[in-house]
CSV table of C-alpha atoms in Angstrom, one decimal:
chain,number,residue,atom,x,y,z
A,1,UNK,CA,0.0,0.0,0.0
A,2,UNK,CA,1.4,3.4,-1.0
A,3,UNK,CA,1.8,6.3,1.4
A,4,UNK,CA,-1.0,8.2,-0.3
A,5,UNK,CA,-3.4,5.3,0.2
A,6,UNK,CA,-2.4,5.0,3.9
A,7,UNK,CA,-3.0,8.6,4.5
A,8,UNK,CA,-6.4,8.6,2.8
A,9,UNK,CA,-7.7,5.4,4.3
A,10,UNK,CA,-9.1,6.8,7.6
A,11,UNK,CA,-10.8,9.6,5.7
A,12,UNK,CA,-12.5,7.2,3.3
A,13,UNK,CA,-13.7,5.0,6.3
A,14,UNK,CA,-15.2,8.0,8.1
A,15,UNK,CA,-17.1,9.1,5.0
A,16,UNK,CA,-18.4,5.6,4.4
A,17,UNK,CA,-19.7,5.3,8.1
A,18,UNK,CA,-21.4,8.7,7.8
A,19,UNK,CA,-23.2,7.7,4.6
A,20,UNK,CA,-24.4,4.5,6.3
A,21,UNK,CA,-25.7,6.4,9.3
A,22,UNK,CA,-27.6,8.8,7.1
A,23,UNK,CA,-29.2,5.9,5.2
A,24,UNK,CA,-30.3,4.1,8.4
A,25,UNK,CA,-31.9,7.3,9.9
A,26,UNK,CA,-33.8,8.1,6.7
A,27,UNK,CA,-35.6,4.7,6.9
A,28,UNK,CA,-37.2,5.6,10.3
A,29,UNK,CA,-37.9,9.3,9.6
A,30,UNK,CA,-41.4,10.4,8.7
A,31,UNK,CA,-42.3,12.6,5.8
A,32,UNK,CA,-43.3,16.2,6.8
A,33,UNK,CA,-46.4,16.0,4.7
A,34,UNK,CA,-47.9,13.3,6.9
A,35,UNK,CA,-47.3,15.1,10.2
A,36,UNK,CA,-50.1,16.8,12.1
A,37,UNK,CA,-50.2,20.6,11.8
A,38,UNK,CA,-49.0,22.7,14.6
A,39,UNK,CA,-51.3,24.9,16.7
A,40,UNK,CA,-49.8,28.2,15.5
A,41,UNK,CA,-50.1,27.1,11.9
A,42,UNK,CA,-53.8,26.2,12.6
A,43,UNK,CA,-54.5,29.6,14.1
A,44,UNK,CA,-52.8,31.5,11.3
A,45,UNK,CA,-55.3,32.9,8.7
A,46,UNK,CA,-55.0,31.8,5.2
A,47,UNK,CA,-53.5,34.3,2.7
A,48,UNK,CA,-56.0,36.3,0.7
A,49,UNK,CA,-56.0,36.4,-3.2
A,50,UNK,CA,-54.9,40.0,-3.2
A,51,UNK,CA,-51.7,39.4,-1.2
A,52,UNK,CA,-50.8,36.4,-3.4
A,53,UNK,CA,-51.3,38.4,-6.6
A,54,UNK,CA,-49.1,41.2,-5.3
A,55,UNK,CA,-46.4,38.8,-4.3
A,56,UNK,CA,-46.6,37.1,-7.7
A,57,UNK,CA,-46.3,40.5,-9.5
A,58,UNK,CA,-43.3,41.5,-7.4
A,59,UNK,CA,-41.6,38.2,-8.1
A,60,UNK,CA,-42.3,38.5,-11.8
A,61,UNK,CA,-41.0,42.1,-12.0
A,62,UNK,CA,-37.8,41.0,-10.2
A,63,UNK,CA,-37.4,38.1,-12.6
A,64,UNK,CA,-37.9,40.4,-15.6
A,65,UNK,CA,-35.5,43.0,-14.2
A,66,UNK,CA,-32.8,40.4,-13.6
A,67,UNK,CA,-33.4,39.0,-17.1
A,68,UNK,CA,-33.1,42.4,-18.7
A,69,UNK,CA,-30.0,43.1,-16.6
A,70,UNK,CA,-28.4,39.9,-17.8
A,71,UNK,CA,-29.4,40.7,-21.4
A,72,UNK,CA,-27.9,44.2,-21.1
A,73,UNK,CA,-24.8,42.8,-19.6
A,74,UNK,CA,-24.4,40.4,-22.5
A,75,UNK,CA,-25.0,43.2,-25.0
A,76,UNK,CA,-22.4,45.4,-23.4
A,77,UNK,CA,-19.9,42.5,-23.3
A,78,UNK,CA,-20.5,41.8,-27.0
A,79,UNK,CA,-20.1,45.5,-27.9
A,80,UNK,CA,-16.8,45.5,-25.9
A,81,UNK,CA,-15.5,42.4,-27.6
A,82,UNK,CA,-16.4,43.9,-31.0
A,83,UNK,CA,-14.4,47.1,-30.4
A,84,UNK,CA,-11.7,47.4,-33.1
A,85,UNK,CA,-9.2,48.9,-30.7
A,86,UNK,CA,-9.4,46.5,-27.8
A,87,UNK,CA,-10.8,43.2,-28.9
A,88,UNK,CA,-8.6,40.0,-28.5
A,89,UNK,CA,-11.2,37.3,-29.2
A,90,UNK,CA,-10.6,35.3,-32.3
A,91,UNK,CA,-14.3,35.1,-33.3
A,92,UNK,CA,-14.6,38.8,-32.9
A,93,UNK,CA,-11.6,39.5,-35.1
A,94,UNK,CA,-13.0,37.2,-37.8
A,95,UNK,CA,-16.4,38.9,-37.5
A,96,UNK,CA,-14.9,42.4,-37.8
A,97,UNK,CA,-12.9,41.3,-40.9
A,98,UNK,CA,-16.2,40.0,-42.5
A,99,UNK,CA,-17.9,43.3,-41.7
A,100,UNK,CA,-15.1,45.2,-43.5
A,101,UNK,CA,-13.7,46.9,-40.4
A,102,UNK,CA,-10.7,44.8,-39.4
A,103,UNK,CA,-9.1,45.1,-35.9
A,104,UNK,CA,-6.5,47.8,-35.4
A,105,UNK,CA,-2.9,46.8,-34.9
A,106,UNK,CA,-1.7,43.6,-33.3
A,107,UNK,CA,-3.5,41.5,-30.7
A,108,UNK,CA,-0.8,42.3,-28.2
A,109,UNK,CA,-1.2,46.0,-28.8
A,110,UNK,CA,-5.0,45.8,-28.3
A,111,UNK,CA,-4.6,43.8,-25.1
A,112,UNK,CA,-2.2,46.4,-23.8
A,113,UNK,CA,-4.6,49.3,-24.6
A,114,UNK,CA,-7.5,47.5,-22.9
A,115,UNK,CA,-5.6,46.8,-19.7
A,116,UNK,CA,-3.8,50.2,-19.4
A,117,UNK,CA,-4.9,53.7,-18.7
A,118,UNK,CA,-6.3,55.6,-21.6
A,119,UNK,CA,-3.4,58.1,-22.0
A,120,UNK,CA,-3.2,59.8,-25.4
A,121,UNK,CA,-0.2,58.8,-27.4
A,122,UNK,CA,1.2,62.3,-27.7
A,123,UNK,CA,1.0,62.8,-23.9
A,124,UNK,CA,3.0,59.8,-22.8
A,125,UNK,CA,4.9,60.7,-19.6
A,126,UNK,CA,8.5,60.1,-21.0
A,127,UNK,CA,10.8,63.1,-20.9
A,128,UNK,CA,13.0,61.8,-23.8
A,129,UNK,CA,10.0,61.2,-25.9
A,130,UNK,CA,8.6,64.7,-25.3
A,131,UNK,CA,12.0,66.4,-26.0
A,132,UNK,CA,12.3,64.5,-29.2
A,133,UNK,CA,8.8,65.6,-30.2
A,134,UNK,CA,9.8,69.2,-29.6
A,135,UNK,CA,12.7,68.8,-32.0
A,136,UNK,CA,10.4,67.2,-34.6
A,137,UNK,CA,7.9,70.0,-34.3
A,138,UNK,CA,10.6,72.6,-34.9
A,139,UNK,CA,11.8,70.7,-38.0
A,140,UNK,CA,8.2,70.4,-39.2
A,141,UNK,CA,7.7,74.2,-38.8
A,142,UNK,CA,10.8,74.8,-41.0
A,143,UNK,CA,9.4,72.5,-43.7
A,144,UNK,CA,6.0,74.3,-43.6
A,145,UNK,CA,7.7,77.7,-44.1
A,146,UNK,CA,9.6,76.3,-47.1
A,147,UNK,CA,6.3,74.9,-48.6
A,148,UNK,CA,4.8,78.4,-48.2
A,149,UNK,CA,7.7,79.9,-50.1
A,150,UNK,CA,7.5,77.4,-52.9
A,151,UNK,CA,3.8,77.8,-53.3
A,152,UNK,CA,4.3,81.6,-53.6
A,153,UNK,CA,6.9,80.9,-56.4
A,154,UNK,CA,4.4,78.7,-58.2
A,155,UNK,CA,1.7,81.3,-57.9
A,156,UNK,CA,4.0,84.0,-59.3
A,157,UNK,CA,5.1,81.8,-62.2
A,158,UNK,CA,1.5,80.9,-63.1
A,159,UNK,CA,0.6,84.6,-63.3
A,160,UNK,CA,3.6,85.4,-65.5
A,161,UNK,CA,2.8,85.3,-69.2
A,162,UNK,CA,4.6,82.6,-71.2
A,163,UNK,CA,6.3,85.1,-73.5
A,164,UNK,CA,8.0,86.7,-70.6
A,165,UNK,CA,9.5,83.4,-69.4
A,166,UNK,CA,12.9,82.4,-70.9
A,167,UNK,CA,12.1,79.3,-73.0
A,168,UNK,CA,8.5,80.1,-73.6
A,169,UNK,CA,5.5,77.9,-72.7
A,170,UNK,CA,7.5,74.6,-72.6
A,171,UNK,CA,10.0,76.0,-70.1
A,172,UNK,CA,7.3,77.4,-68.0
A,173,UNK,CA,5.4,74.0,-67.8
A,174,UNK,CA,8.7,72.2,-66.9
A,175,UNK,CA,9.4,74.7,-64.2
A,176,UNK,CA,5.9,74.4,-62.7
A,177,UNK,CA,6.1,70.6,-62.7
A,178,UNK,CA,9.5,70.7,-61.0
A,179,UNK,CA,8.2,73.1,-58.3
A,180,UNK,CA,5.1,71.1,-57.6
A,181,UNK,CA,7.2,67.9,-57.3
A,182,UNK,CA,9.5,69.6,-54.8
A,183,UNK,CA,6.4,70.8,-52.8
A,184,UNK,CA,5.2,67.2,-52.6
A,185,UNK,CA,8.6,66.1,-51.3
A,186,UNK,CA,8.6,68.8,-48.7
A,187,UNK,CA,5.1,67.6,-47.5
A,188,UNK,CA,6.5,64.1,-47.0
A,189,UNK,CA,9.6,65.4,-45.2
A,190,UNK,CA,7.5,67.5,-42.9
A,191,UNK,CA,5.7,64.4,-41.4
A,192,UNK,CA,8.0,61.5,-42.2
A,193,UNK,CA,9.4,61.3,-38.7
A,194,UNK,CA,6.2,62.1,-36.8
A,195,UNK,CA,5.4,59.1,-34.4
A,196,UNK,CA,1.6,59.9,-34.5
A,197,UNK,CA,1.6,59.7,-38.3
A,198,UNK,CA,3.5,56.4,-38.2
A,199,UNK,CA,1.1,55.0,-35.6
A,200,UNK,CA,-1.9,55.9,-37.7
A,201,UNK,CA,-0.4,54.2,-40.7
A,202,UNK,CA,0.4,51.1,-38.8
A,203,UNK,CA,-3.1,50.9,-37.4
A,204,UNK,CA,-4.6,51.3,-40.9
A,205,UNK,CA,-6.2,54.6,-40.2
A,206,UNK,CA,-4.1,56.8,-42.6
A,207,UNK,CA,-5.8,58.9,-45.2
A,208,UNK,CA,-4.3,57.8,-48.5
A,209,UNK,CA,-5.2,61.2,-50.1
A,210,UNK,CA,-2.2,62.6,-48.1
A,211,UNK,CA,1.2,62.2,-49.7
A,212,UNK,CA,2.9,61.0,-46.4
A,213,UNK,CA,0.6,57.9,-46.1
A,214,UNK,CA,1.1,57.1,-49.8
A,215,UNK,CA,4.8,57.3,-49.3
A,216,UNK,CA,4.6,54.9,-46.3
A,217,UNK,CA,2.4,52.5,-48.3
A,218,UNK,CA,4.8,52.5,-51.3
A,219,UNK,CA,7.8,52.0,-49.1
A,220,UNK,CA,6.1,49.0,-47.5
A,221,UNK,CA,5.1,47.5,-50.8
A,222,UNK,CA,8.6,48.0,-52.3
A,223,UNK,CA,9.9,45.5,-49.7
A,224,UNK,CA,8.9,41.8,-49.8
A,225,UNK,CA,5.6,42.2,-51.9
A,226,UNK,CA,7.4,43.8,-54.8
A,227,UNK,CA,10.3,41.4,-54.7
A,228,UNK,CA,7.8,38.5,-54.7
A,229,UNK,CA,5.7,39.7,-57.6
A,230,UNK,CA,8.8,40.5,-59.7
A,231,UNK,CA,10.2,37.0,-58.9
A,232,UNK,CA,7.0,35.4,-60.1
A,233,UNK,CA,7.1,37.4,-63.3
A,234,UNK,CA,10.6,36.0,-64.0
A,235,UNK,CA,10.1,32.5,-62.7
A,236,UNK,CA,6.8,31.9,-64.6
A,237,UNK,CA,8.1,33.6,-67.8
A,238,UNK,CA,5.4,36.2,-67.9
A,239,UNK,CA,8.0,38.3,-69.7
A,240,UNK,CA,8.4,37.6,-72.6
A,241,UNK,CA,5.5,35.1,-73.0
A,242,UNK,CA,2.8,37.7,-72.4
A,243,UNK,CA,4.6,41.1,-72.7
A,244,UNK,CA,8.1,41.9,-74.0
A,245,UNK,CA,8.9,43.9,-70.8
A,246,UNK,CA,6.9,44.9,-67.7
A,247,UNK,CA,7.6,46.4,-64.3
A,248,UNK,CA,4.7,46.8,-61.9
A,249,UNK,CA,4.1,50.2,-60.2
A,250,UNK,CA,0.8,49.4,-58.4
A,251,UNK,CA,0.1,47.0,-55.6
A,252,UNK,CA,-2.5,44.4,-56.7
A,253,UNK,CA,-3.7,41.9,-54.1
A,254,UNK,CA,-6.0,38.9,-55.1
A,255,UNK,CA,-8.8,37.6,-53.0
A,256,UNK,CA,-11.0,34.5,-53.7
A,257,UNK,CA,-13.9,34.0,-51.3
A,258,UNK,CA,-12.4,36.4,-48.7
A,259,UNK,CA,-9.1,34.5,-48.8
A,260,UNK,CA,-5.9,36.3,-49.9
A,261,UNK,CA,-4.1,34.4,-52.6
A,262,UNK,CA,-0.3,34.3,-52.6
A,263,UNK,CA,1.1,35.2,-56.1
A,264,UNK,CA,1.5,32.0,-58.2
A,265,UNK,CA,-0.4,29.7,-55.9
A,266,UNK,CA,-2.2,26.7,-57.4
A,267,UNK,CA,-5.9,26.9,-56.4
A,268,UNK,CA,-8.7,24.5,-56.3
A,269,UNK,CA,-11.2,24.8,-59.2
A,270,UNK,CA,-14.1,25.3,-56.8
A,271,UNK,CA,-12.4,28.4,-55.3
A,272,UNK,CA,-11.9,30.0,-58.7
A,273,UNK,CA,-15.4,29.3,-59.9
A,274,UNK,CA,-16.6,32.7,-58.7
A,275,UNK,CA,-15.0,36.1,-59.7
A,276,UNK,CA,-12.3,37.3,-57.4
A,277,UNK,CA,-11.9,40.6,-55.6
A,278,UNK,CA,-8.9,42.9,-56.2
A,279,UNK,CA,-7.3,45.3,-53.8
A,280,UNK,CA,-5.6,47.9,-56.0
A,281,UNK,CA,-3.4,50.4,-54.1
A,282,UNK,CA,-2.0,53.3,-56.2
A,283,UNK,CA,0.7,55.6,-54.9
A,284,UNK,CA,0.0,58.9,-56.8
A,285,UNK,CA,-2.9,61.3,-56.2
A,286,UNK,CA,-6.1,61.5,-58.1
A,287,UNK,CA,-8.7,59.2,-59.6
A,288,UNK,CA,-8.0,57.3,-62.9
A,289,UNK,CA,-9.8,54.8,-65.1
A,290,UNK,CA,-8.2,51.3,-65.5
A,291,UNK,CA,-8.9,48.1,-67.5
A,292,UNK,CA,-8.7,44.7,-65.8
A,293,UNK,CA,-7.7,41.6,-67.8
A,294,UNK,CA,-7.6,38.0,-66.6
A,295,UNK,CA,-6.0,35.7,-69.3
A,296,UNK,CA,-4.9,32.1,-69.5
A,297,UNK,CA,-1.6,31.9,-71.5
A,298,UNK,CA,-1.3,28.1,-71.4
A,299,UNK,CA,-4.3,26.8,-73.5
A,300,UNK,CA,-3.0,23.5,-75.1
A,301,UNK,CA,-3.5,23.2,-78.9
A,302,UNK,CA,-3.1,19.6,-80.0
A,303,UNK,CA,-3.2,20.4,-83.7
A,304,UNK,CA,-0.2,22.7,-83.7
A,305,UNK,CA,1.4,21.0,-80.6
A,306,UNK,CA,1.7,24.4,-78.9
A,307,UNK,CA,-0.1,26.7,-76.5
A,308,UNK,CA,-2.6,29.4,-77.2
A,309,UNK,CA,-4.1,32.3,-75.1
A,310,UNK,CA,-7.7,32.8,-73.8
A,311,UNK,CA,-9.4,35.8,-72.2
A,312,UNK,CA,-11.2,34.8,-69.0
A,313,UNK,CA,-12.3,38.4,-68.0
A,314,UNK,CA,-12.2,41.9,-69.4
A,315,UNK,CA,-13.6,45.1,-67.9
A,316,UNK,CA,-12.8,48.7,-68.7
A,317,UNK,CA,-13.5,52.2,-67.5
A,318,UNK,CA,-13.2,51.1,-63.8
A,319,UNK,CA,-12.4,54.0,-61.5
A,320,UNK,CA,-9.7,53.6,-58.8
A,321,UNK,CA,-8.0,56.1,-56.4
A,322,UNK,CA,-5.7,56.0,-53.4
A,323,UNK,CA,-8.7,55.7,-51.0
A,324,UNK,CA,-10.8,53.6,-53.4
A,325,UNK,CA,-8.9,50.3,-53.3
A,326,UNK,CA,-11.5,47.5,-53.4
A,327,UNK,CA,-12.4,46.2,-56.8
A,328,UNK,CA,-14.8,43.2,-56.9
A,329,UNK,CA,-14.8,41.9,-60.4
A,330,UNK,CA,-18.3,40.4,-60.0
A,331,UNK,CA,-19.8,43.8,-59.2
A,332,UNK,CA,-18.7,46.0,-62.1
A,333,UNK,CA,-21.4,47.7,-64.2
A,334,UNK,CA,-22.5,45.3,-66.8
A,335,UNK,CA,-23.6,48.0,-69.2
A,336,UNK,CA,-20.7,50.5,-69.1
A,337,UNK,CA,-17.7,48.5,-67.7
A,338,UNK,CA,-18.0,44.7,-68.3
A,339,UNK,CA,-16.9,43.5,-71.8
A,340,UNK,CA,-16.2,39.8,-71.2
A,341,UNK,CA,-17.8,38.1,-68.2
A,342,UNK,CA,-15.9,35.8,-65.8
A,343,UNK,CA,-15.0,32.3,-67.0
A,344,UNK,CA,-13.9,29.8,-64.3
A,345,UNK,CA,-10.3,28.7,-64.5
A,346,UNK,CA,-10.0,25.1,-65.7
A,347,UNK,CA,-7.5,22.7,-67.1
A,348,UNK,CA,-7.8,19.4,-68.9
A,349,UNK,CA,-6.5,16.2,-67.5
A,350,UNK,CA,-2.9,15.5,-68.3
A,351,UNK,CA,-2.1,19.1,-69.2
A,352,UNK,CA,0.5,21.1,-67.3
A,353,UNK,CA,-0.6,23.9,-64.9
A,354,UNK,CA,-2.2,27.0,-66.5
A,355,UNK,CA,-1.0,30.4,-65.6
A,356,UNK,CA,-3.9,32.9,-65.2
A,357,UNK,CA,-2.5,36.4,-65.1
A,358,UNK,CA,-4.4,39.4,-63.7
A,359,UNK,CA,-3.3,42.6,-65.3
A,360,UNK,CA,-4.4,46.2,-64.4
A,361,UNK,CA,-3.9,48.6,-67.3
A,362,UNK,CA,-4.2,52.4,-66.8
A,363,UNK,CA,-6.2,54.3,-69.5
A,364,UNK,CA,-5.2,57.7,-70.9
A,365,UNK,CA,-6.5,60.6,-68.7
A,366,UNK,CA,-10.0,61.6,-69.6
A,367,UNK,CA,-10.6,58.8,-72.1
A,368,UNK,CA,-13.1,56.0,-71.9
A,369,UNK,CA,-13.1,52.8,-74.0
A,370,UNK,CA,-16.1,51.7,-76.1
A,371,UNK,CA,-17.5,48.6,-74.4
A,372,UNK,CA,-19.5,47.6,-77.4
A,373,UNK,CA,-16.3,47.5,-79.5
A,374,UNK,CA,-14.5,45.5,-76.9
A,375,UNK,CA,-17.3,42.9,-76.8
A,376,UNK,CA,-17.2,42.7,-80.6
A,377,UNK,CA,-13.4,42.1,-80.6
A,378,UNK,CA,-12.9,39.8,-77.6
A,379,UNK,CA,-16.3,38.0,-77.0
A,380,UNK,CA,-14.8,34.8,-78.6
A,381,UNK,CA,-12.2,34.8,-75.9
A,382,UNK,CA,-9.7,32.5,-77.8
A,383,UNK,CA,-6.5,34.0,-79.3
A,384,UNK,CA,-6.4,37.0,-77.0
A,385,UNK,CA,-3.2,39.0,-77.1
A,386,UNK,CA,-2.5,41.5,-74.3
A,387,UNK,CA,0.2,43.2,-76.3
A,388,UNK,CA,-2.3,43.9,-79.1
A,389,UNK,CA,-5.0,45.1,-76.7
A,390,UNK,CA,-2.4,47.4,-75.0
A,391,UNK,CA,-1.2,48.9,-78.3
A,392,UNK,CA,-4.7,49.2,-79.9
A,393,UNK,CA,-6.1,51.3,-77.1
A,394,UNK,CA,-3.0,53.1,-75.8
A,395,UNK,CA,-3.0,51.5,-72.3
A,396,UNK,CA,-0.2,51.2,-69.8
A,397,UNK,CA,0.2,48.0,-67.7
A,398,UNK,CA,0.7,49.1,-64.1
A,399,UNK,CA,-0.4,46.2,-61.8
A,400,UNK,CA,-0.1,42.4,-61.9
A,401,UNK,CA,-1.0,39.3,-60.0
A,402,UNK,CA,-1.1,35.6,-60.9
A,403,UNK,CA,-2.6,32.3,-59.8
A,404,UNK,CA,-2.4,28.8,-61.3
A,405,UNK,CA,-4.8,26.0,-61.9
A,406,UNK,CA,-4.5,22.2,-62.6
A,407,UNK,CA,-6.9,19.3,-63.2
A,408,UNK,CA,-8.5,18.2,-59.9
A,409,UNK,CA,-11.4,16.2,-58.7
A,410,UNK,CA,-13.8,19.2,-58.9
A,411,UNK,CA,-12.8,20.5,-62.4
A,412,UNK,CA,-15.3,18.3,-64.3
A,413,UNK,CA,-18.2,19.7,-62.2
A,414,UNK,CA,-17.0,23.3,-62.6
A,415,UNK,CA,-16.8,22.9,-66.4
A,416,UNK,CA,-20.3,21.3,-66.5
A,417,UNK,CA,-21.9,24.1,-64.4
A,418,UNK,CA,-20.2,26.7,-66.6
A,419,UNK,CA,-21.1,25.0,-69.9
A,420,UNK,CA,-17.5,24.4,-70.9
A,421,UNK,CA,-16.9,21.3,-73.2
A,422,UNK,CA,-13.8,19.1,-73.0
A,423,UNK,CA,-14.0,17.7,-69.5
A,424,UNK,CA,-13.6,14.2,-71.0
A,425,UNK,CA,-10.4,15.1,-72.9
A,426,UNK,CA,-7.1,13.7,-71.6
A,427,UNK,CA,-3.7,14.9,-72.8
A,428,UNK,CA,-0.9,12.4,-73.0
A,429,UNK,CA,2.8,13.1,-73.5
A,430,UNK,CA,4.2,11.9,-76.8
A,431,UNK,CA,7.2,9.7,-76.4
A,432,UNK,CA,10.3,11.2,-78.0
A,433,UNK,CA,12.8,8.6,-79.3
A,434,UNK,CA,16.5,9.3,-79.3
A,435,UNK,CA,18.1,10.3,-82.6
A,436,UNK,CA,21.3,8.6,-81.7
A,437,UNK,CA,22.3,5.5,-83.5
A,438,UNK,CA,22.4,2.1,-81.8
A,439,UNK,CA,25.4,1.3,-79.8
A,440,UNK,CA,27.7,-1.6,-80.7
A,441,UNK,CA,27.8,-4.4,-78.3
A,442,UNK,CA,31.1,-4.6,-76.3
A,443,UNK,CA,32.7,-6.8,-73.7
A,444,UNK,CA,30.7,-9.6,-72.2
A,445,UNK,CA,27.6,-9.0,-74.4
A,446,UNK,CA,29.7,-9.0,-77.6
A,447,UNK,CA,31.3,-12.3,-76.8
A,448,UNK,CA,28.0,-14.0,-76.0
A,449,UNK,CA,25.9,-12.8,-78.9
A,450,UNK,CA,26.6,-16.0,-80.9
A,451,UNK,CA,23.9,-18.7,-81.1
A,452,UNK,CA,26.1,-20.8,-78.9
A,453,UNK,CA,25.1,-18.6,-76.0
A,454,UNK,CA,21.4,-18.3,-76.8
A,455,UNK,CA,20.5,-19.5,-73.3
A,456,UNK,CA,22.2,-16.4,-71.9
A,457,UNK,CA,20.4,-13.8,-74.0
A,458,UNK,CA,17.6,-13.6,-71.5
A,459,UNK,CA,19.9,-12.0,-69.0
A,460,UNK,CA,20.7,-9.1,-71.4
A,461,UNK,CA,17.2,-7.9,-72.1
A,462,UNK,CA,17.5,-4.6,-70.3
A,463,UNK,CA,21.1,-3.8,-71.0
A,464,UNK,CA,21.3,-0.3,-72.5
A,465,UNK,CA,22.6,-0.1,-76.1
A,466,UNK,CA,22.0,-3.6,-77.2
A,467,UNK,CA,19.5,-3.8,-80.1
A,468,UNK,CA,16.3,-5.6,-79.3
A,469,UNK,CA,16.4,-7.6,-82.6
A,470,UNK,CA,19.6,-9.4,-81.5
A,471,UNK,CA,18.5,-10.4,-78.0
């Protein structure tokens, strides 16, 4: 017997005896309902109906009040958990993302804000921090004064007639463009070191109409996202298969069914059955019109033993701006913007993966494309050329993303629902025979090719270089 059992044995015995004692006394005890009433209970008058109704009403009101209090407490708790700045619950974060208002900052930051005093960021009680803010404020004031001087120069130059400017109208326009560019640089330098501006950008609360937030966004995109998308362009041979040269200048993120897709990922055909959503972030001010093209550059052609191209989606005259980033391809205007509707991505069995490229092309300022003409040219989808489309309408490719598709267990169903023929087609690789001549037998095989050694030929069936007719 272990030491624990020795220690617990007296306690177990006492509990067992107490239970037996309770069972024995309960057999001889009489129920209270069978006992005779006491004298004081007999003399007490029975309660009237009015008193019982009042008691019932009071009990009901207390129950309702407690229920309402519990309900209000639950509502307040839910509202607190759905606060973008303080929530740490996983389900609340997912719900906020679905609502289009994602949580601010990291979960650790939100937990720290919820458990600490609500002190404004610019009033943090750190002497070094406050002294550094004073220096930054002085530098910002200098930049603001320089901006005012440059704006005065621009105003004077605009009021000056072109014939009085050395170089004429052309020189005047160049000078104005240079001054305006310098003013934008000064606006960025005025706030580039401000911790409050950085905090707003990191929390996703920055106004992209301001140049400082566009500067931060472009600097962030020029890191890993830009390197990854340029790497995919090189690895997957988008240049020169689709365009002779291309360098993206706009951040394009791809979402299928609320899930962000990494560039070049191989997706299930059920996921790509619905049109995706793009998040297009531009880094220069103003609204512009763009065209969106989704094309497959790996359509197998068995007759020519090569690959063709096919247009899966085409829309034009779509407005975007620094603050207007979301671009759902399934919600564009069907009359004035949609030229070729969405075709699900698919691949036949046995074919290699298909590269489906998503291009964003900027249109000329103030020009709109004729949707009827686009439908007439590209409604057949097959044989689409992005280079020809770019040259014909004077477009500039600025953004890019890509995903891939292969044959899977759901492709046949997707093709059937979309009315696409060819689900029963299977591609097989053609065997390529070597053009080299047959090797002469040497050594052991050469000595035993005579009929005398016919019984040994079976051992040389798979020896490389020996002709099959002589085995």
